[in-house]
Structures are given as structure tokens and as C-alpha cells.
mmCIF file with all atom_site columns, C-alpha atoms in Angstrom:
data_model
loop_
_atom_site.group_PDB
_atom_site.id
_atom_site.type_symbol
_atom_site.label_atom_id
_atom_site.label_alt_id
_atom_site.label_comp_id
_atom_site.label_asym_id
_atom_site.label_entity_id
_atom_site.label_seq_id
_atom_site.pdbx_PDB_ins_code
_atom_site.Cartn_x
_atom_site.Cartn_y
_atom_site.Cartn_z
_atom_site.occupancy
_atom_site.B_iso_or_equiv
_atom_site.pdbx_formal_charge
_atom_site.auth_seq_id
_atom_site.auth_comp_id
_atom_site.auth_asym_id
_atom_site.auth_atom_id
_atom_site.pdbx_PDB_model_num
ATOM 1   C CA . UNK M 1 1   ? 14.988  69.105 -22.066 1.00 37.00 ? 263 UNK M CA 1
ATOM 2   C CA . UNK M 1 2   ? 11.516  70.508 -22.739 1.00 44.00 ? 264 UNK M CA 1
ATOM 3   C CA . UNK M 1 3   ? 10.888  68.089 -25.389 1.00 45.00 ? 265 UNK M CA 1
ATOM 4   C CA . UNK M 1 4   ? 11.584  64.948 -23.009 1.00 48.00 ? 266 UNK M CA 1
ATOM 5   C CA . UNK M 1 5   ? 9.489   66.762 -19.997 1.00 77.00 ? 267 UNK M CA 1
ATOM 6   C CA . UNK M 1 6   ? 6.762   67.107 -22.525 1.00 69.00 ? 268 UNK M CA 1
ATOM 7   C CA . UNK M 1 7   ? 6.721   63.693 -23.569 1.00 78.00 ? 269 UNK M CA 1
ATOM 8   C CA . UNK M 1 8   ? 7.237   62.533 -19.743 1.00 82.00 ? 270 UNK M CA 1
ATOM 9   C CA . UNK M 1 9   ? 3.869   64.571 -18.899 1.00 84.00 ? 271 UNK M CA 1
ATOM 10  C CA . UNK M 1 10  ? 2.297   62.747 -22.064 1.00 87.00 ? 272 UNK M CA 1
ATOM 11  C CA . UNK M 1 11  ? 3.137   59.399 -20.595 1.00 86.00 ? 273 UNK M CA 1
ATOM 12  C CA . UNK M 1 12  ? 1.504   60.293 -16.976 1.00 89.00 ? 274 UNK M CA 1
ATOM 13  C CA . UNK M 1 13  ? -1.125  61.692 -18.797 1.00 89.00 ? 275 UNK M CA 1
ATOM 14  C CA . UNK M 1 14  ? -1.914  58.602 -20.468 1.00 89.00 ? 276 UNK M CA 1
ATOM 15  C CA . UNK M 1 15  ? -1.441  56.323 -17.392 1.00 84.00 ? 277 UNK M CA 1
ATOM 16  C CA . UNK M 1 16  ? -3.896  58.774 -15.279 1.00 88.00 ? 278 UNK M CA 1
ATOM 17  C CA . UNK M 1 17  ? -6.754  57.379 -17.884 1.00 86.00 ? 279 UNK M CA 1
ATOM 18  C CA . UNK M 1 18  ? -5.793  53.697 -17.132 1.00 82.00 ? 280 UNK M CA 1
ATOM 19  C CA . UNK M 1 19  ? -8.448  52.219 -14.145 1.00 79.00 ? 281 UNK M CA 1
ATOM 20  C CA . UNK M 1 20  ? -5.432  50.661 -12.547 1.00 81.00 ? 282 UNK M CA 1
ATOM 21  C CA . UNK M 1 21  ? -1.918  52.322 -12.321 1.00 86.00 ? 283 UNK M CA 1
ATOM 22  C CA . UNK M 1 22  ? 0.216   53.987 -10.498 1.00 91.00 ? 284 UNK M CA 1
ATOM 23  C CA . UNK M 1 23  ? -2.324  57.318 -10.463 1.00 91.00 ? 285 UNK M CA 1
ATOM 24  C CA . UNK M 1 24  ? -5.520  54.849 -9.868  1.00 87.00 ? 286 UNK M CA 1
ATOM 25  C CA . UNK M 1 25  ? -5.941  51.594 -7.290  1.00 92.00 ? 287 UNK M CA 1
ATOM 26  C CA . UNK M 1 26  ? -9.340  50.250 -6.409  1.00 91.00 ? 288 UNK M CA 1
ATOM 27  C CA . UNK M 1 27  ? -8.550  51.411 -2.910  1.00 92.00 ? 289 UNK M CA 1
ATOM 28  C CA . UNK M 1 28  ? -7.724  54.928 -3.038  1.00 94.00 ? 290 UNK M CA 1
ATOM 29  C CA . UNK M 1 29  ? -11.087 57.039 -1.343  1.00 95.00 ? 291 UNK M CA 1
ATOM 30  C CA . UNK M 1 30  ? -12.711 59.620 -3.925  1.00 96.00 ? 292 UNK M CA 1
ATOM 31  C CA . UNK M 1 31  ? -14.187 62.325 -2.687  1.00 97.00 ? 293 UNK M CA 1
ATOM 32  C CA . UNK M 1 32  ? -16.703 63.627 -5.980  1.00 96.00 ? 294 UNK M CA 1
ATOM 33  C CA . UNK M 1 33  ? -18.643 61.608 -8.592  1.00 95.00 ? 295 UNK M CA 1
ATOM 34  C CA . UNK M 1 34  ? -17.422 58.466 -10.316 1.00 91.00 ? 296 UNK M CA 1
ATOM 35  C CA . UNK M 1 35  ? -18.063 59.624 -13.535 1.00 93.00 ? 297 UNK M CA 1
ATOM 36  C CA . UNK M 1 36  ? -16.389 63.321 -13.545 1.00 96.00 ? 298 UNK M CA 1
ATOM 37  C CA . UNK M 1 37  ? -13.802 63.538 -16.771 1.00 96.00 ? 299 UNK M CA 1
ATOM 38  C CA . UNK M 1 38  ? -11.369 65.389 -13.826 1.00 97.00 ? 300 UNK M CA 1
ATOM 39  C CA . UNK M 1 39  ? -9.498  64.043 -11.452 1.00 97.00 ? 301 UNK M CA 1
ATOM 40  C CA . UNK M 1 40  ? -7.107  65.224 -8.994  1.00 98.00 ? 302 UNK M CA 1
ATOM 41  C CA . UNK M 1 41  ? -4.617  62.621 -7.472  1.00 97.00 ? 303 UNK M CA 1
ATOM 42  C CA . UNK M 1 42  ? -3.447  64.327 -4.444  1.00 98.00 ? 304 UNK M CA 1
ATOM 43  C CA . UNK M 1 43  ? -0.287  62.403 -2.395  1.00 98.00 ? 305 UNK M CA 1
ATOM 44  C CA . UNK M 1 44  ? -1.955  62.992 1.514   1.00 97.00 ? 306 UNK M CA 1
ATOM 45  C CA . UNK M 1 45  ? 0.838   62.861 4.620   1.00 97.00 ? 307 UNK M CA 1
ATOM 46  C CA . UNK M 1 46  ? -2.064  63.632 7.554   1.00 97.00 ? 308 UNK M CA 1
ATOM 47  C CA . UNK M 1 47  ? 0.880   64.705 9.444   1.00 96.00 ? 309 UNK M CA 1
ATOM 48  C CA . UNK M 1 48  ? 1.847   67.313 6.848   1.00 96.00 ? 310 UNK M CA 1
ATOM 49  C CA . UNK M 1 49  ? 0.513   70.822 8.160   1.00 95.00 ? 311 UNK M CA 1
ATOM 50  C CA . UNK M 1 50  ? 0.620   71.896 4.379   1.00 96.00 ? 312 UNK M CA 1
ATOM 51  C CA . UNK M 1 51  ? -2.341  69.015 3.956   1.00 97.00 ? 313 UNK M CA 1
ATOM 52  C CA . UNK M 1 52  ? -3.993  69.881 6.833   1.00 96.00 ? 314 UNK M CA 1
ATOM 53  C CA . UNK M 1 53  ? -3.885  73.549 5.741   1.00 96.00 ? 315 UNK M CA 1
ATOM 54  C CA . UNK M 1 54  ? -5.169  72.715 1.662   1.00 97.00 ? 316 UNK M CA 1
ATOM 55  C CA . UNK M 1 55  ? -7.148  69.900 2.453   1.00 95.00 ? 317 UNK M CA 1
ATOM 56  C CA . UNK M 1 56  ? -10.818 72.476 2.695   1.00 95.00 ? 318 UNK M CA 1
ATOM 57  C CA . UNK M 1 57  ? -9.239  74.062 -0.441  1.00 97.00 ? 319 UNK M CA 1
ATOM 58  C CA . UNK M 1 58  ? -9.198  71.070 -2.095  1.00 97.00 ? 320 UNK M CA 1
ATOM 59  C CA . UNK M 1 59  ? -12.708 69.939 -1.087  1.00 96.00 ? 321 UNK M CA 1
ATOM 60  C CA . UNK M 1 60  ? -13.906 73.404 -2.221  1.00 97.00 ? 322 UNK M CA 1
ATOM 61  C CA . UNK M 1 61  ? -12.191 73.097 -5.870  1.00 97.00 ? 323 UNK M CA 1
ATOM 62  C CA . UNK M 1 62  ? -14.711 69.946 -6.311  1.00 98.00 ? 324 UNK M CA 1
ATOM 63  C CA . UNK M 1 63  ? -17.895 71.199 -4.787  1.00 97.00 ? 325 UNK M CA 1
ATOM 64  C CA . UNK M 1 64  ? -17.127 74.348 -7.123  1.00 97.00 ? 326 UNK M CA 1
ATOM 65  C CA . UNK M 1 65  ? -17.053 72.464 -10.402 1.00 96.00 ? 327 UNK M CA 1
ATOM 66  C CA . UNK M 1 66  ? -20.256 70.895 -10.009 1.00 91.00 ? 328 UNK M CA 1
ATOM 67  C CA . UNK M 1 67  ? -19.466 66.922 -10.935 1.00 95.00 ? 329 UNK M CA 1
ATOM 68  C CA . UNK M 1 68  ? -17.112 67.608 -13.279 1.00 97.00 ? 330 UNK M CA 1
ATOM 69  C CA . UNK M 1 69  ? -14.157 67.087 -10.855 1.00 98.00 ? 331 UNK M CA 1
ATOM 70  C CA . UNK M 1 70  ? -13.368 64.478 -8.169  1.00 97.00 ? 332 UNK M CA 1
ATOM 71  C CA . UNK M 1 71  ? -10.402 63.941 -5.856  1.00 97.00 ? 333 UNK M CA 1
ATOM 72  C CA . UNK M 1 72  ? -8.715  60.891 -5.502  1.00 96.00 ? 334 UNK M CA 1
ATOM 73  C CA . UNK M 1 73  ? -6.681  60.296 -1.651  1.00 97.00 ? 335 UNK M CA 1
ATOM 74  C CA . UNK M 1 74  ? -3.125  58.577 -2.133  1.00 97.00 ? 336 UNK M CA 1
ATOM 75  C CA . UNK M 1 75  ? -1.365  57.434 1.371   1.00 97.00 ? 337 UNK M CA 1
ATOM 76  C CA . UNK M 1 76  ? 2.042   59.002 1.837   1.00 97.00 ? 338 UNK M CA 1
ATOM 77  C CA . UNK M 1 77  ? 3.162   58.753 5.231   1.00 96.00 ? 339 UNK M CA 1
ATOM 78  C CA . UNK M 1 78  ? 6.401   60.485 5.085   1.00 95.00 ? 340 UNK M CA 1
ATOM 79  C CA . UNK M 1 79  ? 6.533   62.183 8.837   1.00 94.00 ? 341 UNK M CA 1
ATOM 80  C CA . UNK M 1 80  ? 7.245   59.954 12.122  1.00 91.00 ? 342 UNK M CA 1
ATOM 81  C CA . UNK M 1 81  ? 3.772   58.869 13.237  1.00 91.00 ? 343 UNK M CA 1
ATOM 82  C CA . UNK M 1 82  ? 1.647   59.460 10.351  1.00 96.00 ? 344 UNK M CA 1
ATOM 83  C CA . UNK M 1 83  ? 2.379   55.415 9.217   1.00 96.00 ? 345 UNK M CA 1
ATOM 84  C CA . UNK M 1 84  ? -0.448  54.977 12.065  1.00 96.00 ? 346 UNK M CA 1
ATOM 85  C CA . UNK M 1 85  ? -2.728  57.788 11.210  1.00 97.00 ? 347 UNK M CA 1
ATOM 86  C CA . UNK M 1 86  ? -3.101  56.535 7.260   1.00 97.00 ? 348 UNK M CA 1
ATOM 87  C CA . UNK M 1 87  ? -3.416  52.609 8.768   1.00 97.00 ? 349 UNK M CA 1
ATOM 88  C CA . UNK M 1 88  ? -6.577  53.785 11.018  1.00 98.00 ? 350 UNK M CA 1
ATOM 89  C CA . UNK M 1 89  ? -7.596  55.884 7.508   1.00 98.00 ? 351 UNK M CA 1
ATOM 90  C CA . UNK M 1 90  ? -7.902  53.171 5.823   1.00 97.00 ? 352 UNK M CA 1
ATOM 91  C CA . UNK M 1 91  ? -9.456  50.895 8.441   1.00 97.00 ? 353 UNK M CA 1
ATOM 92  C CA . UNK M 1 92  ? -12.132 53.781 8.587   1.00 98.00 ? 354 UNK M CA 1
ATOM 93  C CA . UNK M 1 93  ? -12.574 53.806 4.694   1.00 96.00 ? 355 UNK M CA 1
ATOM 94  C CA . UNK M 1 94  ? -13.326 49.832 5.470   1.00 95.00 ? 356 UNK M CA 1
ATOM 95  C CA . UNK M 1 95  ? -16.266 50.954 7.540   1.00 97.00 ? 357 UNK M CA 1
ATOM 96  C CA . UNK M 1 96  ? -17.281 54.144 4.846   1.00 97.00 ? 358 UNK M CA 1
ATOM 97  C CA . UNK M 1 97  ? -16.246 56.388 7.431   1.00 98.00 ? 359 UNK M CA 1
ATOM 98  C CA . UNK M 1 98  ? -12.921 57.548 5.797   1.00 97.00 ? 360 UNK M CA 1
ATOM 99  C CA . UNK M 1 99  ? -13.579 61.293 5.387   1.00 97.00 ? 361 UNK M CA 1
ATOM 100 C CA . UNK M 1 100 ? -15.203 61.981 8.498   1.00 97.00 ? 362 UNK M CA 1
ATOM 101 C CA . UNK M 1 101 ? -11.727 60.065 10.261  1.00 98.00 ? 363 UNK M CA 1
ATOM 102 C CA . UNK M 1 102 ? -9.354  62.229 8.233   1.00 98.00 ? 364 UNK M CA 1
ATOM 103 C CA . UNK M 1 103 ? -10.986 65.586 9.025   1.00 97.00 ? 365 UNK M CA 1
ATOM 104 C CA . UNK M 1 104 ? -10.786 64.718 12.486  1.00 97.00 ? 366 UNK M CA 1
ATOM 105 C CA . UNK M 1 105 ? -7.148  63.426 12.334  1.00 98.00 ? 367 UNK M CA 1
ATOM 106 C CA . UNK M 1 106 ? -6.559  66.630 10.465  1.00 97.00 ? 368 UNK M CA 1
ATOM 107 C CA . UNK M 1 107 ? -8.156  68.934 12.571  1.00 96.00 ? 369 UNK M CA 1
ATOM 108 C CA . UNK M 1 108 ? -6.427  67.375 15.591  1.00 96.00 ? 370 UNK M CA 1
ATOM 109 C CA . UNK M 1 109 ? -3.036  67.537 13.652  1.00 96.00 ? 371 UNK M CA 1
ATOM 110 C CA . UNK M 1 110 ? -1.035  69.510 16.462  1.00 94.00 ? 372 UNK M CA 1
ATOM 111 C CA . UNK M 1 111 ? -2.448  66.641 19.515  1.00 94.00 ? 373 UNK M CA 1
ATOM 112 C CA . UNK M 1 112 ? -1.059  63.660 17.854  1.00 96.00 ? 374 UNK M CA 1
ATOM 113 C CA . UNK M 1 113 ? 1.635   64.829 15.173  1.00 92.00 ? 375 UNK M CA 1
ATOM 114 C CA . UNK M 1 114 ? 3.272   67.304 15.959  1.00 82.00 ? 376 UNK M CA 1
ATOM 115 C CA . UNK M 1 115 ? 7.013   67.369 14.363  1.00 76.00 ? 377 UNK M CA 1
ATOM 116 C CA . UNK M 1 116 ? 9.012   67.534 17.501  1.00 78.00 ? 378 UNK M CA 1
ATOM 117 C CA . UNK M 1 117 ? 7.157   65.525 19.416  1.00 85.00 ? 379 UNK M CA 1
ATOM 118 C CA . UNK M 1 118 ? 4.701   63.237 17.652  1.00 91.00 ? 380 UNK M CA 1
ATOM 119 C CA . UNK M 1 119 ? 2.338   61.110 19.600  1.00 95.00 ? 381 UNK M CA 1
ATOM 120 C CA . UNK M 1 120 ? 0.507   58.494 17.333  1.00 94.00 ? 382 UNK M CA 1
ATOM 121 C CA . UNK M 1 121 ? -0.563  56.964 20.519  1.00 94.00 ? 383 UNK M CA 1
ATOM 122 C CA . UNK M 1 122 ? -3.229  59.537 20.684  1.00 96.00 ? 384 UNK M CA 1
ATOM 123 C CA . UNK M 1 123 ? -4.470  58.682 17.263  1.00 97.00 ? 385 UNK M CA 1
ATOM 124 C CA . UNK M 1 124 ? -7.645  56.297 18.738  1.00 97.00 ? 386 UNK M CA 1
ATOM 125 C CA . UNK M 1 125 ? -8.371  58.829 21.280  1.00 97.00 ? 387 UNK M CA 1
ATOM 126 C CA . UNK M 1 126 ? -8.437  61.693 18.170  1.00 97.00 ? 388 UNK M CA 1
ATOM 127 C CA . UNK M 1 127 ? -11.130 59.527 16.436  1.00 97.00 ? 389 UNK M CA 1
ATOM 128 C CA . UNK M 1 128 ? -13.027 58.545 18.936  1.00 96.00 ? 390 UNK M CA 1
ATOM 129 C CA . UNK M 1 129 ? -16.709 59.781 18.472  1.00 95.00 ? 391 UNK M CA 1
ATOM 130 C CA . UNK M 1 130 ? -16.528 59.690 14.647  1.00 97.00 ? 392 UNK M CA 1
ATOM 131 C CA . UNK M 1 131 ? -18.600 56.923 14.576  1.00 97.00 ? 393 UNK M CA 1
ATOM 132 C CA . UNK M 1 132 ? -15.744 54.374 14.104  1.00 97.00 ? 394 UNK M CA 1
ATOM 133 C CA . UNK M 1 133 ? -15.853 50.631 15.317  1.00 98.00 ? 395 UNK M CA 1
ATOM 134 C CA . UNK M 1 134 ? -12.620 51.223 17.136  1.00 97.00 ? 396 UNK M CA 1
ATOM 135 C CA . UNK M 1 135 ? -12.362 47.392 17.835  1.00 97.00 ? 397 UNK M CA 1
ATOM 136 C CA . UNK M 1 136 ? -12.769 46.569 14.329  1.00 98.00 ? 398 UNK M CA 1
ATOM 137 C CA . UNK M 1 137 ? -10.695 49.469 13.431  1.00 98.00 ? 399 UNK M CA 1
ATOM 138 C CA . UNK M 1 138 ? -8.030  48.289 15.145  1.00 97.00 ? 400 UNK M CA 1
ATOM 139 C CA . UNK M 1 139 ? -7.958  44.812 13.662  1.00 97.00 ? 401 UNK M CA 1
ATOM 140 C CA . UNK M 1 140 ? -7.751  46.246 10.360  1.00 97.00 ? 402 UNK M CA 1
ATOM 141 C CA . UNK M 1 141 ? -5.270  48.931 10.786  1.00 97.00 ? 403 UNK M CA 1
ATOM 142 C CA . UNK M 1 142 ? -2.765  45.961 12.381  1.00 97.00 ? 404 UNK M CA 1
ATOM 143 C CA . UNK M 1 143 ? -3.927  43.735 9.012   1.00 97.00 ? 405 UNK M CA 1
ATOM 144 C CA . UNK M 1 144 ? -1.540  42.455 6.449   1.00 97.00 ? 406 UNK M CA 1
ATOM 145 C CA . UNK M 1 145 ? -4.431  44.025 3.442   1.00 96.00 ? 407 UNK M CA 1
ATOM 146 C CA . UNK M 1 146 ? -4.262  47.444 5.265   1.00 96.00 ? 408 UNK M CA 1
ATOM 147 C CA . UNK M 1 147 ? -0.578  47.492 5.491   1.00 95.00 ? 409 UNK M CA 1
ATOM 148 C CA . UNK M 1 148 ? 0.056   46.354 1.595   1.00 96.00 ? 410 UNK M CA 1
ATOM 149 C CA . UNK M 1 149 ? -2.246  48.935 0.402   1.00 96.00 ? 411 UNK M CA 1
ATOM 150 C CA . UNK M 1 150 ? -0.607  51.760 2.256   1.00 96.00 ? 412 UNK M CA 1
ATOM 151 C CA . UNK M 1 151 ? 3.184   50.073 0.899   1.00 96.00 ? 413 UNK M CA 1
ATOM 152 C CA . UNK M 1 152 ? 1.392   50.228 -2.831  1.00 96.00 ? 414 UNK M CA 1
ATOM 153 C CA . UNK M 1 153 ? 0.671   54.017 -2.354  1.00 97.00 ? 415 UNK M CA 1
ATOM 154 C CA . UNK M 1 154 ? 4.238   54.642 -1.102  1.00 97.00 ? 416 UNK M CA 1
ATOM 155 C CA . UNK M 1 155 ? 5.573   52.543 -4.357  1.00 97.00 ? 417 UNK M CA 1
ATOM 156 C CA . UNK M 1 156 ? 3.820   54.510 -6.349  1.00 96.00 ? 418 UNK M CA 1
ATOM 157 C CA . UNK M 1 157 ? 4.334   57.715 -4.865  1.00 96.00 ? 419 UNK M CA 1
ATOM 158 C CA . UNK M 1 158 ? 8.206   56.803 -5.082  1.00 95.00 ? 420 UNK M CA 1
ATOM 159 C CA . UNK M 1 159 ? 7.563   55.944 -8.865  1.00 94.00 ? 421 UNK M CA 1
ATOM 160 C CA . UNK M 1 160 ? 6.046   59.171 -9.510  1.00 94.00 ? 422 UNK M CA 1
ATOM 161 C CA . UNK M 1 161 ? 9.183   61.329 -8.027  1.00 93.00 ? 423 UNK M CA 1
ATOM 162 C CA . UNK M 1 162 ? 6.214   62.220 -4.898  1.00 95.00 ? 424 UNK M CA 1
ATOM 163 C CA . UNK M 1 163 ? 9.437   63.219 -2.792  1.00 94.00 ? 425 UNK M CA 1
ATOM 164 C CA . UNK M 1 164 ? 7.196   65.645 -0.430  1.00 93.00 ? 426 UNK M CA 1
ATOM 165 C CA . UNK M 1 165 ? 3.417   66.061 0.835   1.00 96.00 ? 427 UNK M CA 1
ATOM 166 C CA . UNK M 1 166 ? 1.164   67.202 -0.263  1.00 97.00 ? 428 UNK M CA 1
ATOM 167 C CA . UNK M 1 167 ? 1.974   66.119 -4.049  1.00 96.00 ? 429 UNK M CA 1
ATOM 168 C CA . UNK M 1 168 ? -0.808  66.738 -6.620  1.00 97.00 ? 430 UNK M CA 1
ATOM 169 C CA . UNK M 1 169 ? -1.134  65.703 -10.316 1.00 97.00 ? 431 UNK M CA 1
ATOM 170 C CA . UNK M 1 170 ? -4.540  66.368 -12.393 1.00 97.00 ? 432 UNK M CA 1
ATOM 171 C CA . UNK M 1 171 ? -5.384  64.068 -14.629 1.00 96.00 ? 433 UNK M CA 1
ATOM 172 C CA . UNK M 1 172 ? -2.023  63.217 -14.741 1.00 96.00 ? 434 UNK M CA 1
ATOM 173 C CA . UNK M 1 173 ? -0.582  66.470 -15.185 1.00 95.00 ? 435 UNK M CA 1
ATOM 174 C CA . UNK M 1 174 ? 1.575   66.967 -12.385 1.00 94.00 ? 436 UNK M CA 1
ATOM 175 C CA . UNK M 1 175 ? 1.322   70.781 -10.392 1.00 94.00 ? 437 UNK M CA 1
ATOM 176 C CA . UNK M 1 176 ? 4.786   72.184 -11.487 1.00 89.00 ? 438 UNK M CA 1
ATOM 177 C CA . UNK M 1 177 ? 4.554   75.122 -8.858  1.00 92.00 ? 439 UNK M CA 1
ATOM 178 C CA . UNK M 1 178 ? 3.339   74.661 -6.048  1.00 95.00 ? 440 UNK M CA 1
ATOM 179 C CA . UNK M 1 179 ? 0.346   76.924 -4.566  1.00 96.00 ? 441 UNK M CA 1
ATOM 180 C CA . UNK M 1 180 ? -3.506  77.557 -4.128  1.00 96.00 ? 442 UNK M CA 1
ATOM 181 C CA . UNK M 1 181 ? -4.033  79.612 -7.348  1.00 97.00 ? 443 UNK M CA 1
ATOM 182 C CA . UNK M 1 182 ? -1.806  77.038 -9.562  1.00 97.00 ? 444 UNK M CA 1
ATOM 183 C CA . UNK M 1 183 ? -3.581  74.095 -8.385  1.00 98.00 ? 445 UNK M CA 1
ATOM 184 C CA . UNK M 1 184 ? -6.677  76.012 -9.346  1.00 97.00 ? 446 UNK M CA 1
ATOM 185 C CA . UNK M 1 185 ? -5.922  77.114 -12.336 1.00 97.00 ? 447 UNK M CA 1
ATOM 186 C CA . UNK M 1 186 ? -4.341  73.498 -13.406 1.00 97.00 ? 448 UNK M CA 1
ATOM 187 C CA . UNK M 1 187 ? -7.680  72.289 -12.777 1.00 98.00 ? 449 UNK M CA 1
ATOM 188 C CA . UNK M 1 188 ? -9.160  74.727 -14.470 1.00 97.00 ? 450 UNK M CA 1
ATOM 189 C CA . UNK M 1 189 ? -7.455  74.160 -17.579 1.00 96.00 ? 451 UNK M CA 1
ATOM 190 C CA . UNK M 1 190 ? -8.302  70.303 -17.638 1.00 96.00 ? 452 UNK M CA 1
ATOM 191 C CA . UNK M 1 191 ? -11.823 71.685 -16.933 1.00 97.00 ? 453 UNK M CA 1
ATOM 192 C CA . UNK M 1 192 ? -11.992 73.190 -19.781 1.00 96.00 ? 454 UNK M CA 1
ATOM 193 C CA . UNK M 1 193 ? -9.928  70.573 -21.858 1.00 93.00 ? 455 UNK M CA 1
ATOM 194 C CA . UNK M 1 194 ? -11.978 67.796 -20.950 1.00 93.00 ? 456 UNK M CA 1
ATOM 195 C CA . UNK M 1 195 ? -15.550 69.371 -21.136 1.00 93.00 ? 457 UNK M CA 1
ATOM 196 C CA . UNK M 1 196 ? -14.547 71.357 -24.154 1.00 86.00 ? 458 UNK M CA 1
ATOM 197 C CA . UNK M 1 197 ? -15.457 75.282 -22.949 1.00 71.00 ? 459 UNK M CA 1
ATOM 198 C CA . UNK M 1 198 ? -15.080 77.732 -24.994 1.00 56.00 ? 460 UNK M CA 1
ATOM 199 C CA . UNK M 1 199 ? -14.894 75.841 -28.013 1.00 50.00 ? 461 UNK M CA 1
ATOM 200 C CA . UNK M 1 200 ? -17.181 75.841 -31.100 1.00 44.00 ? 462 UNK M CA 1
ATOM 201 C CA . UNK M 1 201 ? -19.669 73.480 -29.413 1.00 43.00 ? 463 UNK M CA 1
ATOM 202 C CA . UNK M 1 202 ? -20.461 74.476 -26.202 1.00 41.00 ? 464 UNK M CA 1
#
């Protein structure tokens, strides 16, 4: 059993460094620098309080490593209302305004999504003031493009076993146990495996 989860990690690990797969579309938002030899894939619900609660965590583990690490933003919109919330996030990341949307959305978590009584009515209200077309936003939320792109993350998120939010994998590497400190130290470790520290040339 270890031997065939080893080689399973091996294969993910090898389709994280392809520039189109399941871990990488020409869509997805990065948050970080093109070129860092890091990335974390995380699987986003902006519904999910767990994302809302790890999303500054997450921001912090990439300011921290100083361009060695970015984040890549996968749609998953698993919770009732949230298939609204990641259409306007990526009609925002149309008009480059994708981050400062989601913090909003994220921030205002408990107006529009809250589990037992979810109101993704309120969504355009939420993001109001951000700067956001709305018009044009809500063209492109309603599009066909917007809509495919969001169905590609959920394919892929269903062909990586992503069965809950938020789901992260570092360069492929998925996070086996969930938490703050293991997502750190994951990264850590492919830190320090992809820059080579500590070895014999630093």
C-alpha cells in the first residue's frame, strides 16, 4: 500500500511540472511570481469558513518565502451558493481585480453564505466598491467561457480525489494532514527541495 501511494504521489508530482494539467490551467489566478520553483495549488470553496479562515495564512506563507513560492486559486464550489460567488471571481479576474473581489467575498462570508441560510443574491451588493465593472461583471459571470472554466476546475478537482475545501497539494504533493503547521512545513520541505538548502552548494 505504501509502495502504490508513493508511486501515486510520484505521478502528481510529475503532472504539477506540466504547464497544462489537471494541477495547472491558463486560467487559474496566482497570487506570487511566475517564476518561483514552488507552487501551492489550493482547491478554494469561498463559501467554506475553513478558506475564509486560512486564506491570510496562505498569503503569508508566500510573502514569507520571498519569490520562491506562489499560490495558484482552483474553483471548487462545493456549498449551495458559492457556484455564484466563484462565477463573479472569475468575471473579476477578467477585469485584474480577482484578489481584491475574493477578499471581499471572503470577508463578507457570513452576509451572503452562510450554511443555513445562504443568500448569493447578496453577492453584487458584497462587491460593490471593489472597483468592479458590475455591468461587465455580470455579463461574464452569466458567460458560457466563465461557466466552462469553473466546470474544468470541478473536473479536475474530482480527478484529484478534492472531495472537501479547502484542498491543497504543493508542487504536487498533496497535504496528507490537514492543518496550519503541516501545510507549512510541506512547503517548507519543497522549499528546500527545490532551491537546494542545506546542501553542499548553498
Amino acid at each position: 500500500m505504501l509502495f502504490r501511494s508513493w508511486l501515486e504521489e510520484q505521478r502528481l508530482v510529475e503532472l504539477a511540472a506540466k504547464p497544462d494539467s489537471v494541477f495547472n490551467r491558463p486560467h487559474s489566478p496566482i497570487y506570487g511570481p511566475a517564476d518561483a520553483k514552488v507552487r501551492i495549488v489550493e482547491f478554494l470553496d469561498p463559501a467554506c469558513e475553513t478558506c475564509r479562515a486560512f486564506y491570510p495564512l496562505v498569503k503569508d506563507i508566500v510573502d514569507s518565502h520571498r519569490g520562491r513560492v506562489q499560490l495558484v486559486v482552483r474553483y471548487t464550489p462545493f456549498h449551495a451558493g458559492a457556484d455564484t460567488a466563484v462565477a463573479v471571481m472569475e468575471a473579476a479576474r477578467v477585469q485584474g481585480l480577482f484578489w481584491p473581489v475574493t477578499q471581499r467575498l471572503l470577508r463578507d462570508q457570513s452576509t451572503w453564505g452562510a450554511d443555513h441560510n445562504p443568500r448569493p443574491d447578496l453577492i453584487w451588493d458584497v462587491v460593490d466598491g471593489t472597483g468592479l465593472n458590475l455591468r461587465k461583471a455580470r455579463e461574464d459571470a452569466a458567460s458560457a467561457s466563465v461557466r466552462g472554466r469553473v466546470e474544468q476546475d470541478l473536473a479536475d478537482a474530482k480527478a484529484l480525489g478534492v472531495t472537501r475545501t479547502p484542498g491543497f497539494f504543493v508542487n504536487g504533493r498533496p497535504l496528507k494532514r490537514f492543518g496550519a503547521d503541516e501545510l507549512k512545513e510541506l512547503v517548507s520541505d519543497e522549499v528546500d527541495r527545490a532551491y537546494e538548502i542545506g546542501r553542499a552548494h548553498v
